[in-house]
Structures are given as structure tokens and as C-alpha cells.
PDB file of C-alpha atoms in Angstrom:
ATOM      1  CA  UNK A   1     113.904  82.972  70.779  1.00  0.00           C
ATOM      2  CA  UNK A   2     112.353  83.925  67.377  1.00  0.00           C
ATOM      3  CA  UNK A   3     108.843  84.540  65.906  1.00  0.00           C
ATOM      4  CA  UNK A   4     108.214  80.759  65.762  1.00  0.00           C
ATOM      5  CA  UNK A   5     108.468  80.145  69.520  1.00  0.00           C
ATOM      6  CA  UNK A   6     106.966  83.260  71.050  1.00  0.00           C
ATOM      7  CA  UNK A   7     104.468  82.716  73.798  1.00  0.00           C
ATOM      8  CA  UNK A   8     102.998  85.060  76.481  1.00  0.00           C
ATOM      9  CA  UNK A   9     104.487  85.166  80.023  1.00  0.00           C
ATOM     10  CA  UNK A  10     103.256  82.646  82.486  1.00  0.00           C
ATOM     11  CA  UNK A  11     100.036  83.636  84.099  1.00  0.00           C
ATOM     12  CA  UNK A  12      99.535  86.673  81.792  1.00  0.00           C
ATOM     13  CA  UNK A  13      96.699  85.145  79.742  1.00  0.00           C
ATOM     14  CA  UNK A  14      93.590  84.072  81.533  1.00  0.00           C
ATOM     15  CA  UNK A  15      90.875  82.779  79.318  1.00  0.00           C
ATOM     16  CA  UNK A  16      88.436  81.303  81.874  1.00  0.00           C
ATOM     17  CA  UNK A  17      85.407  83.363  80.765  1.00  0.00           C
ATOM     18  CA  UNK A  18      82.286  81.208  80.113  1.00  0.00           C
ATOM     19  CA  UNK A  19      80.771  81.563  76.655  1.00  0.00           C
ATOM     20  CA  UNK A  20      77.120  81.536  77.603  1.00  0.00           C
ATOM     21  CA  UNK A  21      74.046  81.343  75.251  1.00  0.00           C
ATOM     22  CA  UNK A  22      75.828  79.475  72.470  1.00  0.00           C
ATOM     23  CA  UNK A  23      73.630  76.379  72.215  1.00  0.00           C
ATOM     24  CA  UNK A  24      72.522  73.396  74.333  1.00  0.00           C
ATOM     25  CA  UNK A  25      75.671  71.406  73.401  1.00  0.00           C
ATOM     26  CA  UNK A  26      77.934  73.790  75.396  1.00  0.00           C
ATOM     27  CA  UNK A  27      75.975  73.142  78.563  1.00  0.00           C
ATOM     28  CA  UNK A  28      75.526  76.764  79.097  1.00  0.00           C
ATOM     29  CA  UNK A  29      72.774  77.486  76.574  1.00  0.00           C
ATOM     30  CA  UNK A  30      69.079  78.013  77.243  1.00  0.00           C
ATOM     31  CA  UNK A  31      68.896  80.172  80.234  1.00  0.00           C
ATOM     32  CA  UNK A  32      72.593  81.183  79.880  1.00  0.00           C
ATOM     33  CA  UNK A  33      73.425  80.340  83.551  1.00  0.00           C
ATOM     34  CA  UNK A  34      70.806  82.924  84.835  1.00  0.00           C
ATOM     35  CA  UNK A  35      68.145  80.363  85.985  1.00  0.00           C
ATOM     36  CA  UNK A  36      64.455  80.665  85.187  1.00  0.00           C
ATOM     37  CA  UNK A  37      62.402  83.931  85.362  1.00  0.00           C
ATOM     38  CA  UNK A  38      62.694  86.749  87.906  1.00  0.00           C
ATOM     39  CA  UNK A  39      64.243  90.158  87.693  1.00  0.00           C
ATOM     40  CA  UNK A  40      67.805  88.760  87.800  1.00  0.00           C
ATOM     41  CA  UNK A  41      67.307  86.759  84.644  1.00  0.00           C
ATOM     42  CA  UNK A  42      66.348  89.868  82.598  1.00  0.00           C
ATOM     43  CA  UNK A  43      68.766  92.012  80.615  1.00  0.00           C
ATOM     44  CA  UNK A  44      69.435  95.531  82.105  1.00  0.00           C
ATOM     45  CA  UNK A  45      68.760  94.249  85.699  1.00  0.00           C
ATOM     46  CA  UNK A  46      70.599  96.174  88.472  1.00  0.00           C
ATOM     47  CA  UNK A  47      69.648  95.813  91.963  1.00  0.00           C
ATOM     48  CA  UNK A  48      69.109  98.918  94.241  1.00  0.00           C
ATOM     49  CA  UNK A  49      72.017  99.487  96.725  1.00  0.00           C
ATOM     50  CA  UNK A  50      70.709  98.500 100.090  1.00  0.00           C
ATOM     51  CA  UNK A  51      67.631  96.824  98.857  1.00  0.00           C
ATOM     52  CA  UNK A  52      66.800  93.761 101.101  1.00  0.00           C
ATOM     53  CA  UNK A  53      63.966  92.218  99.081  1.00  0.00           C
ATOM     54  CA  UNK A  54      61.260  94.415 100.593  1.00  0.00           C
ATOM     55  CA  UNK A  55      62.424  93.964 104.223  1.00  0.00           C
ATOM     56  CA  UNK A  56      63.129  97.366 105.856  1.00  0.00           C
ATOM     57  CA  UNK A  57      66.746  98.132 104.855  1.00  0.00           C
ATOM     58  CA  UNK A  58      69.384  98.478 107.651  1.00  0.00           C
ATOM     59  CA  UNK A  59      70.029 102.057 106.849  1.00  0.00           C
ATOM     60  CA  UNK A  60      66.352 102.849 107.443  1.00  0.00           C
ATOM     61  CA  UNK A  61      65.994 100.662 110.531  1.00  0.00           C
ATOM     62  CA  UNK A  62      68.882 102.351 112.415  1.00  0.00           C
ATOM     63  CA  UNK A  63      67.870 105.644 113.977  1.00  0.00           C
ATOM     64  CA  UNK A  64      69.343 108.992 112.883  1.00  0.00           C
ATOM     65  CA  UNK A  65      71.129 110.964 115.671  1.00  0.00           C
ATOM     66  CA  UNK A  66      73.339 113.882 116.179  1.00  0.00           C
ATOM     67  CA  UNK A  67      74.463 116.479 113.647  1.00  0.00           C
ATOM     68  CA  UNK A  68      77.630 117.733 111.848  1.00  0.00           C
ATOM     69  CA  UNK A  69      78.890 121.170 112.584  1.00  0.00           C
ATOM     70  CA  UNK A  70      79.792 122.716 109.247  1.00  0.00           C
ATOM     71  CA  UNK A  71      82.038 125.248 110.923  1.00  0.00           C
ATOM     72  CA  UNK A  72      84.159 122.654 112.783  1.00  0.00           C
ATOM     73  CA  UNK A  73      88.010 123.086 112.653  1.00  0.00           C
ATOM     74  CA  UNK A  74      90.047 119.961 112.688  1.00  0.00           C
ATOM     75  CA  UNK A  75      93.456 120.262 114.293  1.00  0.00           C
ATOM     76  CA  UNK A  76      96.459 117.937 113.680  1.00  0.00           C
ATOM     77  CA  UNK A  77      97.788 117.201 117.188  1.00  0.00           C
ATOM     78  CA  UNK A  78     101.579 117.126 117.822  1.00  0.00           C
ATOM     79  CA  UNK A  79     102.782 116.053 121.287  1.00  0.00           C
ATOM     80  CA  UNK A  80     105.857 117.422 123.040  1.00  0.00           C
ATOM     81  CA  UNK A  81     107.489 113.982 123.206  1.00  0.00           C
ATOM     82  CA  UNK A  82     107.327 113.879 119.335  1.00  0.00           C
ATOM     83  CA  UNK A  83     109.156 117.261 119.241  1.00  0.00           C
ATOM     84  CA  UNK A  84     111.648 115.936 121.683  1.00  0.00           C
ATOM     85  CA  UNK A  85     112.255 112.884 119.474  1.00  0.00           C
ATOM     86  CA  UNK A  86     112.914 115.114 116.450  1.00  0.00           C
ATOM     87  CA  UNK A  87     115.457 117.143 118.406  1.00  0.00           C
ATOM     88  CA  UNK A  88     117.273 113.947 119.533  1.00  0.00           C
ATOM     89  CA  UNK A  89     117.369 112.713 115.928  1.00  0.00           C
ATOM     90  CA  UNK A  90     118.863 116.057 114.952  1.00  0.00           C
ATOM     91  CA  UNK A  91     116.087 116.943 112.646  1.00  0.00           C
ATOM     92  CA  UNK A  92     115.170 120.121 114.374  1.00  0.00           C
ATOM     93  CA  UNK A  93     117.376 122.587 116.310  1.00  0.00           C
ATOM     94  CA  UNK A  94     115.899 125.797 117.681  1.00  0.00           C
ATOM     95  CA  UNK A  95     112.746 126.737 115.671  1.00  0.00           C
ATOM     96  CA  UNK A  96     109.659 124.563 114.962  1.00  0.00           C
ATOM     97  CA  UNK A  97     107.147 125.998 112.469  1.00  0.00           C
ATOM     98  CA  UNK A  98     104.727 124.472 109.860  1.00  0.00           C
ATOM     99  CA  UNK A  99     107.413 124.074 107.241  1.00  0.00           C
ATOM    100  CA  UNK A 100     109.596 122.065 109.658  1.00  0.00           C
ATOM    101  CA  UNK A 101     106.643 119.825 110.676  1.00  0.00           C
ATOM    102  CA  UNK A 102     105.787 119.231 107.032  1.00  0.00           C
ATOM    103  CA  UNK A 103     109.348 118.452 106.118  1.00  0.00           C
ATOM    104  CA  UNK A 104     109.494 115.814 108.955  1.00  0.00           C
ATOM    105  CA  UNK A 105     106.000 114.413 107.927  1.00  0.00           C
ATOM    106  CA  UNK A 106     104.465 115.284 111.241  1.00  0.00           C
ATOM    107  CA  UNK A 107     101.721 117.307 109.653  1.00  0.00           C
ATOM    108  CA  UNK A 108     100.463 118.227 106.113  1.00  0.00           C
ATOM    109  CA  UNK A 109     100.849 121.715 104.729  1.00  0.00           C
ATOM    110  CA  UNK A 110      97.092 122.373 104.795  1.00  0.00           C
ATOM    111  CA  UNK A 111      96.668 121.226 108.439  1.00  0.00           C
ATOM    112  CA  UNK A 112      95.956 123.362 111.444  1.00  0.00           C
ATOM    113  CA  UNK A 113      98.465 122.303 114.017  1.00  0.00           C
ATOM    114  CA  UNK A 114      97.830 122.113 117.728  1.00  0.00           C
ATOM    115  CA  UNK A 115     100.728 121.394 120.192  1.00  0.00           C
ATOM    116  CA  UNK A 116      99.635 119.003 122.906  1.00  0.00           C
ATOM    117  CA  UNK A 117     101.257 118.421 126.300  1.00  0.00           C
ATOM    118  CA  UNK A 118     102.135 114.675 126.364  1.00  0.00           C
ATOM    119  CA  UNK A 119     105.754 113.867 127.320  1.00  0.00           C
ATOM    120  CA  UNK A 120     108.367 116.308 128.356  1.00  0.00           C
ATOM    121  CA  UNK A 121     110.522 118.801 126.473  1.00  0.00           C
ATOM    122  CA  UNK A 122     114.048 119.247 127.501  1.00  0.00           C
ATOM    123  CA  UNK A 123     115.339 121.488 124.743  1.00  0.00           C
ATOM    124  CA  UNK A 124     114.760 125.278 124.233  1.00  0.00           C
ATOM    125  CA  UNK A 125     112.548 125.694 121.199  1.00  0.00           C
ATOM    126  CA  UNK A 126     110.653 128.531 119.523  1.00  0.00           C
ATOM    127  CA  UNK A 127     107.452 126.672 118.489  1.00  0.00           C
ATOM    128  CA  UNK A 128     105.007 128.389 116.100  1.00  0.00           C
ATOM    129  CA  UNK A 129     101.606 126.673 115.734  1.00  0.00           C
ATOM    130  CA  UNK A 130      97.928 127.567 115.389  1.00  0.00           C
ATOM    131  CA  UNK A 131      97.015 126.474 118.866  1.00  0.00           C
ATOM    132  CA  UNK A 132      98.636 125.250 122.166  1.00  0.00           C
ATOM    133  CA  UNK A 133      97.167 123.421 125.163  1.00  0.00           C
ATOM    134  CA  UNK A 134      97.876 125.171 128.466  1.00  0.00           C
ATOM    135  CA  UNK A 135     100.099 122.281 129.662  1.00  0.00           C
ATOM    136  CA  UNK A 136     102.160 122.409 126.364  1.00  0.00           C
ATOM    137  CA  UNK A 137     102.649 126.109 126.532  1.00  0.00           C
ATOM    138  CA  UNK A 138     103.757 125.948 130.105  1.00  0.00           C
ATOM    139  CA  UNK A 139     106.204 123.114 129.376  1.00  0.00           C
ATOM    140  CA  UNK A 140     107.740 124.984 126.349  1.00  0.00           C
ATOM    141  CA  UNK A 141     108.158 128.101 128.446  1.00  0.00           C
ATOM    142  CA  UNK A 142     109.555 126.032 131.380  1.00  0.00           C
ATOM    143  CA  UNK A 143     112.316 124.659 129.048  1.00  0.00           C
ATOM    144  CA  UNK A 144     113.165 128.263 128.120  1.00  0.00           C
ATOM    145  CA  UNK A 145     111.531 128.271 124.815  1.00  0.00           C
ATOM    146  CA  UNK A 146     108.758 130.380 123.190  1.00  0.00           C
ATOM    147  CA  UNK A 147     105.292 129.447 122.083  1.00  0.00           C
ATOM    148  CA  UNK A 148     104.069 131.638 119.161  1.00  0.00           C
ATOM    149  CA  UNK A 149     100.414 131.425 118.101  1.00  0.00           C
ATOM    150  CA  UNK A 150      99.652 131.911 114.426  1.00  0.00           C
TER     151      UNK A 150
END
């Protein structure tokens, strides 16, 4: 390889752009592929988002309903069977807190964590979280563990 036989990598150069408005002989002169008259043929045209040609747009046809509570708290649910899986994999031993859950990618560090009661817990764990369901708390205490609310 030297300067006389360099060429770009296969597929890296794509020159399939139409040169429009460069005379009748090109086949793309005259209207420059935009057709005749109308807003779409003019320069600077941009169509309104959701505009349906004067027909009532979908987002105005569909009724509004409900409301969004600005004070809503979103909790990341973690089930007991997931905790038991982590114990069996040897990833947790005796305490479960937010750092352990983040390290095992069960929750993010900004999440509020709620322990849910699906599955069964066989090992004795000290679980620290923001909230517990009644069934989860009962199951943790039945296994000899402790449920600590943050």
C-alpha cells in the first residue's frame, strides 16, 4: 500500500445525494423534485407537528382525563424471592441495605426501595429499606431476620 493506491474502506463513502436544481438536462431541474405550487414546494416550509390538513388532530379528538399527583412517590419493588436468589448466589450474607441492592443492580442509588412479599425467604437477614409490605415484614421476621424501615 502506498499513496498511489489508497482508497476508502468499503461502504464508508456514500454519494447518493441528488443534485437538484442544476438544469433541465439533469432530469431534476425546474421544480427540483418538489412538484408544483403549494406550501411544500416553498423554501422554509415546516409542517406543524400533529397537523392533519385541517382535520381535527388526534390529540385534540381524544378526551383529557385524570390528573398527575405532583407529590407521588415512586418505589422500586424488590421481592423476597429475589433476595433469596442473591443469598443462594452468595452475593449477600446477613445484611441487605441500599448499598448492597445497588451493588447487585436490583435498585439505583436514587431509588426508594419497597420490599414486597412474593416468594419465600429461608435465610436470616437484616433488611433495611424505605418500606415493607405486611407480608414481607412477617416473612422476614418468621425467618428470624429483622426489617428496619429507613
